[in-house]
mmCIF file of C-alpha atoms in Angstrom:
data_model
loop_
_atom_site.group_PDB
_atom_site.id
_atom_site.type_symbol
_atom_site.label_atom_id
_atom_site.label_comp_id
_atom_site.label_asym_id
_atom_site.label_seq_id
_atom_site.Cartn_x
_atom_site.Cartn_y
_atom_site.Cartn_z
ATOM 1 C CA UNK A 1 -1.453 39.818 7.608
ATOM 2 C CA UNK A 2 -4.038 38.533 10.107
ATOM 3 C CA UNK A 3 -7.180 40.945 9.963
ATOM 4 C CA UNK A 4 -9.505 41.637 12.951
ATOM 5 C CA UNK A 5 -13.237 41.319 12.312
ATOM 6 C CA UNK A 6 -14.199 43.628 15.082
ATOM 7 C CA UNK A 7 -13.128 44.992 18.591
ATOM 8 C CA UNK A 8 -13.997 44.749 22.221
ATOM 9 C CA UNK A 9 -13.346 47.552 24.602
ATOM 10 C CA UNK A 10 -12.647 47.515 28.429
ATOM 11 C CA UNK A 11 -11.431 43.872 28.349
ATOM 12 C CA UNK A 12 -10.461 42.379 31.733
ATOM 13 C CA UNK A 13 -6.816 41.212 31.464
ATOM 14 C CA UNK A 14 -6.844 38.948 34.704
ATOM 15 C CA UNK A 15 -7.230 35.649 32.806
ATOM 16 C CA UNK A 16 -3.911 34.032 31.802
ATOM 17 C CA UNK A 17 -3.503 34.474 27.707
ATOM 18 C CA UNK A 18 -3.082 31.135 25.933
ATOM 19 C CA UNK A 19 -0.026 32.548 23.973
ATOM 20 C CA UNK A 20 2.061 35.591 24.044
ATOM 21 C CA UNK A 21 3.915 36.731 20.971
ATOM 22 C CA UNK A 22 6.579 39.271 21.101
ATOM 23 C CA UNK A 23 7.619 41.091 17.901
ATOM 24 C CA UNK A 24 10.750 43.317 17.883
ATOM 25 C CA UNK A 25 11.237 45.434 14.506
ATOM 26 C CA UNK A 26 14.145 47.445 13.421
ATOM 27 C CA UNK A 27 13.907 51.202 14.455
ATOM 28 C CA UNK A 28 11.541 50.669 17.460
ATOM 29 C CA UNK A 29 12.914 50.928 21.032
ATOM 30 C CA UNK A 30 10.401 48.343 22.514
ATOM 31 C CA UNK A 31 8.936 45.287 21.079
ATOM 32 C CA UNK A 32 5.047 44.924 20.494
ATOM 33 C CA UNK A 33 3.812 42.191 23.109
ATOM 34 C CA UNK A 34 0.319 40.428 21.658
ATOM 35 C CA UNK A 35 -1.469 38.514 24.046
ATOM 36 C CA UNK A 36 -4.176 35.923 22.923
ATOM 37 C CA UNK A 37 -7.141 34.709 24.558
ATOM 38 C CA UNK A 38 -10.115 32.416 23.941
ATOM 39 C CA UNK A 39 -13.598 33.734 23.528
ATOM 40 C CA UNK A 40 -16.705 31.819 24.696
ATOM 41 C CA UNK A 41 -17.963 31.084 21.340
ATOM 42 C CA UNK A 42 -14.438 29.417 20.198
ATOM 43 C CA UNK A 43 -14.888 30.927 16.745
ATOM 44 C CA UNK A 44 -12.639 33.950 17.433
ATOM 45 C CA UNK A 45 -9.530 34.756 19.465
ATOM 46 C CA UNK A 46 -9.104 37.941 21.547
ATOM 47 C CA UNK A 47 -5.755 39.631 20.606
ATOM 48 C CA UNK A 48 -4.468 42.648 22.957
ATOM 49 C CA UNK A 49 -1.554 44.539 22.002
ATOM 50 C CA UNK A 50 0.824 45.974 24.984
ATOM 51 C CA UNK A 51 -1.174 47.462 27.713
ATOM 52 C CA UNK A 52 -4.293 48.442 25.551
ATOM 53 C CA UNK A 53 -7.783 47.736 26.965
ATOM 54 C CA UNK A 54 -9.317 47.155 23.511
ATOM 55 C CA UNK A 55 -8.996 43.639 22.097
ATOM 56 C CA UNK A 56 -9.065 42.670 18.384
ATOM 57 C CA UNK A 57 -11.375 39.800 17.574
ATOM 58 C CA UNK A 58 -9.632 37.787 14.919
ATOM 59 C CA UNK A 59 -10.992 34.630 13.438
ATOM 60 C CA UNK A 60 -9.364 31.233 14.925
ATOM 61 C CA UNK A 61 -8.213 30.183 11.467
ATOM 62 C CA UNK A 62 -6.066 33.198 10.980
ATOM 63 C CA UNK A 63 -3.921 32.457 13.850
ATOM 64 C CA UNK A 64 -3.880 28.707 13.521
ATOM 65 C CA UNK A 65 -0.181 28.251 12.552
ATOM 66 C CA UNK A 66 0.755 30.005 15.779
ATOM 67 C CA UNK A 67 -0.521 26.845 17.812
ATOM 68 C CA UNK A 68 1.096 24.275 15.487
ATOM 69 C CA UNK A 69 3.887 22.384 17.040
ATOM 70 C CA UNK A 70 7.415 23.655 16.391
ATOM 71 C CA UNK A 71 7.818 20.737 13.413
ATOM 72 C CA UNK A 72 5.395 22.830 11.372
ATOM 73 C CA UNK A 73 8.054 25.553 11.115
ATOM 74 C CA UNK A 74 10.666 23.411 9.599
ATOM 75 C CA UNK A 75 11.840 23.777 6.165
ATOM 76 C CA UNK A 76 9.429 21.298 4.180
ATOM 77 C CA UNK A 77 12.457 20.264 1.976
ATOM 78 C CA UNK A 78 13.300 16.544 2.819
ATOM 79 C CA UNK A 79 15.597 15.431 -0.085
ATOM 80 C CA UNK A 80 17.576 18.409 -1.845
ATOM 81 C CA UNK A 81 17.904 16.512 -5.040
ATOM 82 C CA UNK A 82 17.014 17.073 -8.769
ATOM 83 C CA UNK A 83 15.769 14.647 -11.266
ATOM 84 C CA UNK A 84 18.745 15.417 -13.823
ATOM 85 C CA UNK A 85 21.260 14.075 -11.061
ATOM 86 C CA UNK A 86 19.392 10.694 -10.830
ATOM 87 C CA UNK A 87 20.332 7.752 -13.077
ATOM 88 C CA UNK A 88 18.851 4.831 -11.176
ATOM 89 C CA UNK A 89 15.197 4.662 -9.803
ATOM 90 C CA UNK A 90 13.632 1.499 -8.227
ATOM 91 C CA UNK A 91 10.049 1.548 -7.158
ATOM 92 C CA UNK A 92 8.316 -1.201 -5.083
ATOM 93 C CA UNK A 93 4.742 -1.298 -4.532
ATOM 94 C CA UNK A 94 3.466 -2.985 -1.373
ATOM 95 C CA UNK A 95 1.970 -5.771 -3.486
ATOM 96 C CA UNK A 96 5.546 -6.662 -4.433
ATOM 97 C CA UNK A 97 5.347 -4.989 -7.996
ATOM 98 C CA UNK A 98 8.824 -3.480 -8.963
ATOM 99 C CA UNK A 99 9.569 -0.952 -11.583
ATOM 100 C CA UNK A 100 13.420 -0.566 -12.177
ATOM 101 C CA UNK A 101 14.403 2.555 -14.065
ATOM 102 C CA UNK A 102 17.708 3.369 -15.340
ATOM 103 C CA UNK A 103 19.666 5.508 -17.784
ATOM 104 C CA UNK A 104 23.138 6.337 -18.696
ATOM 105 C CA UNK A 105 24.771 9.086 -17.039
ATOM 106 C CA UNK A 106 25.280 12.246 -18.992
ATOM 107 C CA UNK A 107 28.140 12.335 -21.672
ATOM 108 C CA UNK A 108 30.364 15.157 -22.350
ATOM 109 C CA UNK A 109 31.079 15.595 -25.914
ATOM 110 C CA UNK A 110 34.771 17.061 -26.293
ATOM 111 C CA UNK A 111 34.234 17.722 -30.008
ATOM 112 C CA UNK A 112 31.358 19.871 -29.367
ATOM 113 C CA UNK A 113 32.128 21.161 -25.913
ATOM 114 C CA UNK A 114 28.794 20.175 -24.663
ATOM 115 C CA UNK A 115 27.083 17.640 -22.145
ATOM 116 C CA UNK A 116 24.121 15.669 -23.390
ATOM 117 C CA UNK A 117 21.685 15.547 -20.507
ATOM 118 C CA UNK A 118 18.826 14.002 -22.499
ATOM 119 C CA UNK A 119 19.824 10.225 -21.918
ATOM 120 C CA UNK A 120 16.762 8.106 -22.375
ATOM 121 C CA UNK A 121 15.242 6.187 -19.277
ATOM 122 C CA UNK A 122 14.848 2.306 -19.610
ATOM 123 C CA UNK A 123 12.352 0.213 -17.626
ATOM 124 C CA UNK A 124 13.870 -3.243 -17.000
ATOM 125 C CA UNK A 125 11.961 -6.118 -18.651
ATOM 126 C CA UNK A 126 9.882 -3.689 -20.739
ATOM 127 C CA UNK A 127 10.243 -2.731 -24.502
ATOM 128 C CA UNK A 128 8.361 0.122 -23.848
ATOM 129 C CA UNK A 129 6.708 1.956 -20.771
ATOM 130 C CA UNK A 130 4.787 5.197 -20.091
ATOM 131 C CA UNK A 131 7.210 8.025 -20.328
ATOM 132 C CA UNK A 132 4.799 10.663 -19.268
ATOM 133 C CA UNK A 133 3.854 8.880 -16.030
ATOM 134 C CA UNK A 134 7.633 8.581 -15.153
ATOM 135 C CA UNK A 135 8.125 12.310 -16.393
ATOM 136 C CA UNK A 136 5.339 13.591 -14.067
ATOM 137 C CA UNK A 137 6.538 11.607 -10.981
ATOM 138 C CA UNK A 138 10.115 12.822 -11.334
ATOM 139 C CA UNK A 139 8.824 16.478 -11.360
ATOM 140 C CA UNK A 140 6.442 15.818 -8.346
ATOM 141 C CA UNK A 141 9.221 13.605 -6.327
ATOM 142 C CA UNK A 142 12.257 15.866 -6.736
ATOM 143 C CA UNK A 143 13.162 17.781 -4.887
ATOM 144 C CA UNK A 144 11.424 15.851 -2.066
ATOM 145 C CA UNK A 145 8.931 18.076 -0.104
ATOM 146 C CA UNK A 146 7.204 17.319 3.009
ATOM 147 C CA UNK A 147 3.357 17.978 3.024
ATOM 148 C CA UNK A 148 3.760 18.167 6.792
ATOM 149 C CA UNK A 149 6.140 16.945 9.559
ATOM 150 C CA UNK A 150 5.274 14.241 12.146
ATOM 151 C CA UNK A 151 7.098 13.345 15.510
ATOM 152 C CA UNK A 152 8.163 10.084 14.133
ATOM 153 C CA UNK A 153 7.874 7.658 11.044
ATOM 154 C CA UNK A 154 5.282 5.044 10.860
ATOM 155 C CA UNK A 155 6.865 1.503 10.782
ATOM 156 C CA UNK A 156 5.167 -0.858 8.411
ATOM 157 C CA UNK A 157 6.175 -3.976 6.692
ATOM 158 C CA UNK A 158 4.079 -3.120 3.787
ATOM 159 C CA UNK A 159 5.654 0.164 2.758
ATOM 160 C CA UNK A 160 5.933 1.722 -0.769
ATOM 161 C CA UNK A 161 9.814 2.042 -1.361
ATOM 162 C CA UNK A 162 11.735 4.201 -3.611
ATOM 163 C CA UNK A 163 15.469 3.704 -4.266
ATOM 164 C CA UNK A 164 17.576 6.583 -5.832
ATOM 165 C CA UNK A 165 20.941 6.635 -7.037
ATOM 166 C CA UNK A 166 22.734 9.617 -8.176
ATOM 167 C CA UNK A 167 25.254 10.020 -11.093
ATOM 168 C CA UNK A 168 27.763 11.017 -8.295
ATOM 169 C CA UNK A 169 27.224 7.795 -6.697
ATOM 170 C CA UNK A 170 24.998 8.581 -3.851
ATOM 171 C CA UNK A 171 21.940 6.950 -2.813
ATOM 172 C CA UNK A 172 18.771 7.370 -1.046
ATOM 173 C CA UNK A 173 16.023 5.086 0.175
ATOM 174 C CA UNK A 174 12.413 6.320 0.870
ATOM 175 C CA UNK A 175 10.013 4.360 2.728
ATOM 176 C CA UNK A 176 6.138 5.583 2.681
ATOM 177 C CA UNK A 177 3.335 3.970 4.628
ATOM 178 C CA UNK A 178 0.592 3.541 2.261
ATOM 179 C CA UNK A 179 -2.295 4.322 4.812
ATOM 180 C CA UNK A 180 -0.865 7.558 6.469
ATOM 181 C CA UNK A 181 1.564 8.542 3.743
ATOM 182 C CA UNK A 182 4.126 9.203 6.222
ATOM 183 C CA UNK A 183 7.618 8.169 5.452
ATOM 184 C CA UNK A 184 11.395 8.157 6.255
ATOM 185 C CA UNK A 185 14.309 8.524 4.110
ATOM 186 C CA UNK A 186 17.926 7.374 4.802
ATOM 187 C CA UNK A 187 20.957 7.281 2.658
ATOM 188 C CA UNK A 188 24.386 8.824 2.016
ATOM 189 C CA UNK A 189 23.622 12.305 0.580
ATOM 190 C CA UNK A 190 25.268 15.209 2.372
ATOM 191 C CA UNK A 191 23.072 17.304 4.506
ATOM 192 C CA UNK A 192 19.661 15.550 3.337
ATOM 193 C CA UNK A 193 18.729 13.228 6.006
ATOM 194 C CA UNK A 194 18.178 15.120 9.278
ATOM 195 C CA UNK A 195 14.501 14.650 9.225
ATOM 196 C CA UNK A 196 12.323 11.671 9.538
ATOM 197 C CA UNK A 197 8.552 11.247 9.863
ATOM 198 C CA UNK A 198 7.370 13.414 6.817
ATOM 199 C CA UNK A 199 3.999 12.990 5.103
ATOM 200 C CA UNK A 200 3.892 13.338 1.386
ATOM 201 C CA UNK A 201 1.093 14.701 -0.712
ATOM 202 C CA UNK A 202 -1.867 12.601 -1.877
ATOM 203 C CA UNK A 203 -0.797 13.876 -5.482
ATOM 204 C CA UNK A 204 2.703 12.533 -5.121
ATOM 205 C CA UNK A 205 1.563 9.024 -3.622
ATOM 206 C CA UNK A 206 -0.848 8.668 -6.707
ATOM 207 C CA UNK A 207 2.032 9.317 -9.145
ATOM 208 C CA UNK A 208 4.125 6.708 -7.160
ATOM 209 C CA UNK A 209 1.412 4.185 -7.690
ATOM 210 C CA UNK A 210 0.886 5.027 -11.404
ATOM 211 C CA UNK A 211 0.783 2.252 -13.946
ATOM 212 C CA UNK A 212 4.349 2.580 -15.679
ATOM 213 C CA UNK A 213 4.144 -0.418 -17.913
ATOM 214 C CA UNK A 214 3.079 0.503 -21.690
ATOM 215 C CA UNK A 215 -0.883 0.381 -21.405
ATOM 216 C CA UNK A 216 -1.832 -0.071 -24.895
ATOM 217 C CA UNK A 217 -3.047 -3.657 -25.048
ATOM 218 C CA UNK A 218 -4.410 -3.762 -28.517
ATOM 219 C CA UNK A 219 -1.785 -2.266 -30.985
ATOM 220 C CA UNK A 220 -3.704 -1.417 -34.011
ATOM 221 C CA UNK A 221 -5.748 1.234 -35.933
ATOM 222 C CA UNK A 222 -9.519 1.109 -36.585
ATOM 223 C CA UNK A 223 -8.692 0.768 -40.252
ATOM 224 C CA UNK A 224 -6.719 -2.416 -39.634
ATOM 225 C CA UNK A 225 -9.730 -4.347 -38.135
ATOM 226 C CA UNK A 226 -11.570 -6.713 -40.564
ATOM 227 C CA UNK A 227 -14.125 -7.731 -38.247
ATOM 228 C CA UNK A 228 -15.281 -8.475 -34.604
ATOM 229 C CA UNK A 229 -17.119 -11.317 -33.305
ATOM 230 C CA UNK A 230 -18.859 -10.746 -29.802
ATOM 231 C CA UNK A 231 -19.893 -13.761 -27.655
ATOM 232 C CA UNK A 232 -22.327 -12.616 -24.544
ATOM 233 C CA UNK A 233 -25.300 -13.674 -22.862
ATOM 234 C CA UNK A 234 -27.566 -12.405 -25.708
ATOM 235 C CA UNK A 235 -25.729 -14.679 -28.239
ATOM 236 C CA UNK A 236 -22.989 -14.350 -30.748
ATOM 237 C CA UNK A 237 -22.702 -11.436 -33.246
ATOM 238 C CA UNK A 238 -19.903 -10.837 -35.954
ATOM 239 C CA UNK A 239 -19.533 -7.296 -37.226
ATOM 240 C CA UNK A 240 -17.960 -5.968 -40.282
ATOM 241 C CA UNK A 241 -17.666 -2.833 -42.131
ATOM 242 C CA UNK A 242 -18.914 -2.825 -45.778
ATOM 243 C CA UNK A 243 -17.297 -0.868 -48.700
ATOM 244 C CA UNK A 244 -20.039 1.915 -48.137
ATOM 245 C CA UNK A 245 -18.680 2.431 -44.611
ATOM 246 C CA UNK A 246 -21.852 0.509 -43.030
ATOM 247 C CA UNK A 247 -21.595 -1.839 -40.333
ATOM 248 C CA UNK A 248 -23.151 -5.150 -40.961
ATOM 249 C CA UNK A 249 -23.698 -8.451 -38.921
ATOM 250 C CA UNK A 250 -23.656 -12.104 -39.992
ATOM 251 C CA UNK A 251 -27.301 -12.322 -38.678
ATOM 252 C CA UNK A 252 -28.669 -9.993 -41.103
ATOM 253 C CA UNK A 253 -30.197 -8.037 -38.316
ATOM 254 C CA UNK A 254 -29.534 -4.123 -38.310
ATOM 255 C CA UNK A 255 -26.543 -2.956 -36.332
ATOM 256 C CA UNK A 256 -26.446 0.131 -34.181
ATOM 257 C CA UNK A 257 -24.248 2.184 -36.437
ATOM 258 C CA UNK A 258 -22.947 4.809 -33.764
ATOM 259 C CA UNK A 259 -22.453 2.074 -31.278
ATOM 260 C CA UNK A 260 -20.309 -0.198 -33.708
ATOM 261 C CA UNK A 261 -18.203 2.648 -34.630
ATOM 262 C CA UNK A 262 -17.688 3.280 -30.993
ATOM 263 C CA UNK A 263 -16.631 -0.512 -30.309
ATOM 264 C CA UNK A 264 -14.085 -0.568 -33.176
ATOM 265 C CA UNK A 265 -12.829 2.899 -32.294
ATOM 266 C CA UNK A 266 -12.205 1.369 -28.444
ATOM 267 C CA UNK A 267 -10.630 -1.836 -29.372
ATOM 268 C CA UNK A 268 -8.403 0.065 -31.814
ATOM 269 C CA UNK A 269 -5.573 0.971 -29.278
ATOM 270 C CA UNK A 270 -7.505 -0.141 -26.245
ATOM 271 C CA UNK A 271 -5.750 1.007 -23.096
ATOM 272 C CA UNK A 272 -5.536 -0.447 -19.752
ATOM 273 C CA UNK A 273 -5.798 1.459 -16.392
ATOM 274 C CA UNK A 274 -3.388 -0.960 -14.698
ATOM 275 C CA UNK A 275 -2.342 -4.270 -15.094
ATOM 276 C CA UNK A 276 -3.088 -7.078 -12.328
ATOM 277 C CA UNK A 277 -2.262 -10.474 -11.253
ATOM 278 C CA UNK A 278 -4.688 -13.286 -11.827
ATOM 279 C CA UNK A 279 -6.474 -14.490 -8.705
ATOM 280 C CA UNK A 280 -5.162 -17.603 -7.246
ATOM 281 C CA UNK A 281 -7.331 -20.105 -5.422
ATOM 282 C CA UNK A 282 -10.430 -18.122 -6.130
ATOM 283 C CA UNK A 283 -13.254 -18.457 -8.964
ATOM 284 C CA UNK A 284 -12.861 -16.542 -12.033
ATOM 285 C CA UNK A 285 -15.062 -13.417 -12.125
ATOM 286 C CA UNK A 286 -18.325 -13.422 -14.152
ATOM 287 C CA UNK A 287 -17.635 -13.179 -17.752
ATOM 288 C CA UNK A 288 -19.601 -10.543 -19.770
ATOM 289 C CA UNK A 289 -18.038 -10.733 -23.386
ATOM 290 C CA UNK A 290 -15.827 -12.661 -25.414
ATOM 291 C CA UNK A 291 -14.514 -10.347 -28.276
ATOM 292 C CA UNK A 292 -12.533 -11.605 -31.026
ATOM 293 C CA UNK A 293 -10.832 -9.064 -33.430
ATOM 294 C CA UNK A 294 -9.596 -10.276 -36.676
ATOM 295 C CA UNK A 295 -7.289 -7.905 -38.661
ATOM 296 C CA UNK A 296 -6.926 -7.581 -42.311
ATOM 297 C CA UNK A 297 -3.465 -8.828 -42.428
ATOM 298 C CA UNK A 298 -4.901 -12.187 -41.017
ATOM 299 C CA UNK A 299 -3.817 -11.824 -37.319
ATOM 300 C CA UNK A 300 -6.470 -12.178 -34.456
ATOM 301 C CA UNK A 301 -6.757 -11.255 -30.960
ATOM 302 C CA UNK A 302 -9.150 -12.088 -28.323
ATOM 303 C CA UNK A 303 -10.303 -9.876 -25.249
ATOM 304 C CA UNK A 304 -12.207 -11.385 -22.410
ATOM 305 C CA UNK A 305 -14.263 -8.696 -20.424
ATOM 306 C CA UNK A 306 -15.159 -9.802 -16.865
ATOM 307 C CA UNK A 307 -17.260 -8.049 -14.157
ATOM 308 C CA UNK A 308 -15.657 -5.183 -12.284
ATOM 309 C CA UNK A 309 -13.619 -3.995 -15.268
ATOM 310 C CA UNK A 310 -11.255 -6.892 -15.208
ATOM 311 C CA UNK A 311 -10.038 -8.194 -18.692
ATOM 312 C CA UNK A 312 -7.628 -10.406 -20.193
ATOM 313 C CA UNK A 313 -5.965 -10.908 -23.480
ATOM 314 C CA UNK A 314 -4.078 -14.369 -23.420
ATOM 315 C CA UNK A 315 -2.281 -14.470 -19.992
ATOM 316 C CA UNK A 316 -2.311 -10.760 -19.709
ATOM 317 C CA UNK A 317 -4.866 -9.559 -16.941
ATOM 318 C CA UNK A 318 -5.500 -5.867 -16.580
ATOM 319 C CA UNK A 319 -8.134 -3.186 -15.634
ATOM 320 C CA UNK A 320 -10.089 -1.153 -17.964
ATOM 321 C CA UNK A 321 -12.235 2.144 -17.063
ATOM 322 C CA UNK A 322 -15.988 1.815 -16.575
ATOM 323 C CA UNK A 323 -16.444 3.930 -19.934
ATOM 324 C CA UNK A 324 -14.637 1.427 -22.153
ATOM 325 C CA UNK A 325 -16.205 -1.374 -19.975
ATOM 326 C CA UNK A 326 -19.703 0.104 -21.281
ATOM 327 C CA UNK A 327 -18.610 0.590 -24.685
ATOM 328 C CA UNK A 328 -17.301 -3.124 -25.042
ATOM 329 C CA UNK A 329 -20.419 -4.834 -23.521
ATOM 330 C CA UNK A 330 -23.200 -2.735 -25.115
ATOM 331 C CA UNK A 331 -25.890 -4.649 -27.340
ATOM 332 C CA UNK A 332 -25.243 -3.383 -30.790
ATOM 333 C CA UNK A 333 -28.413 -4.808 -32.526
ATOM 334 C CA UNK A 334 -30.584 -1.984 -33.221
ATOM 335 C CA UNK A 335 -33.556 -1.201 -31.512
ATOM 336 C CA UNK A 336 -35.043 0.867 -34.428
ATOM 337 C CA UNK A 337 -37.903 -0.894 -36.396
ATOM 338 C CA UNK A 338 -37.059 -2.367 -39.830
ATOM 339 C CA UNK A 339 -38.200 0.027 -42.727
ATOM 340 C CA UNK A 340 -41.060 -1.011 -44.586
ATOM 341 C CA UNK A 341 -40.430 -2.206 -48.015
#
């Protein structure tokens, strides 16, 4: 479907073409022969058909696939496997983090003459996990498609690995280089391992690096919060909500009502972007705020916010996004002047 932008007449054919394409069509006694030559400005190719002296000026991008290596014309299907046939999935990040998912195979109910294919996934070591992140990954991962092919895989000791096991007992092991996203796949599934050196999409790689652990770090509603105490560089402040729905402080100074509401709302159901391991042998990052949340049932939780979005509740370290970080560290004492009494 390439389109010429213009034509050139009386083209000299002495120069050898850089490519020749022969197209045979049903019902035509002779094939068409297209000869492609470069033009001086390198933005177009000159394409001549058969023995014509007129050449078509075709933009370079229109014909770029012709000059791709033969690898580019392979089927991009790497692993012909669907998610409903997988019952065990293990993802290991280059930093050593492991996510071991499993589910029971589908069970056939002889009484109802039906097969249950909706057995739930379980993440080892976790009571709950981010189901949506896993569903999105499986939809993007299987069947496994190459973004493009490469002559050979990249050998790296710090690969991201994916191990799959099927309900029929087959296995597949995928290794992806984090820098180039080039991978290889091995295993014992029939007819699916003839290609090595494939590149996955950035979207798939990001889904493989998603945080699968349950990301809610403060499991409460805004109505369950009794009061919040903030210790920061500008002092200590305790905020509570009175019966009239107004936020008040233990200092008696006026409180930014909108800001306090946003603080309580952010703390209720606070979500991590991802969990991290604490740095060993290095000084603790700069502490920006120490927030103590006391709930109406008598429980308390302490969240410490550090520079760079790092946060900690107990021994659990995690990253929060920049918007939540700003909400949790905002100065809540109102800058509006006191009303004249």
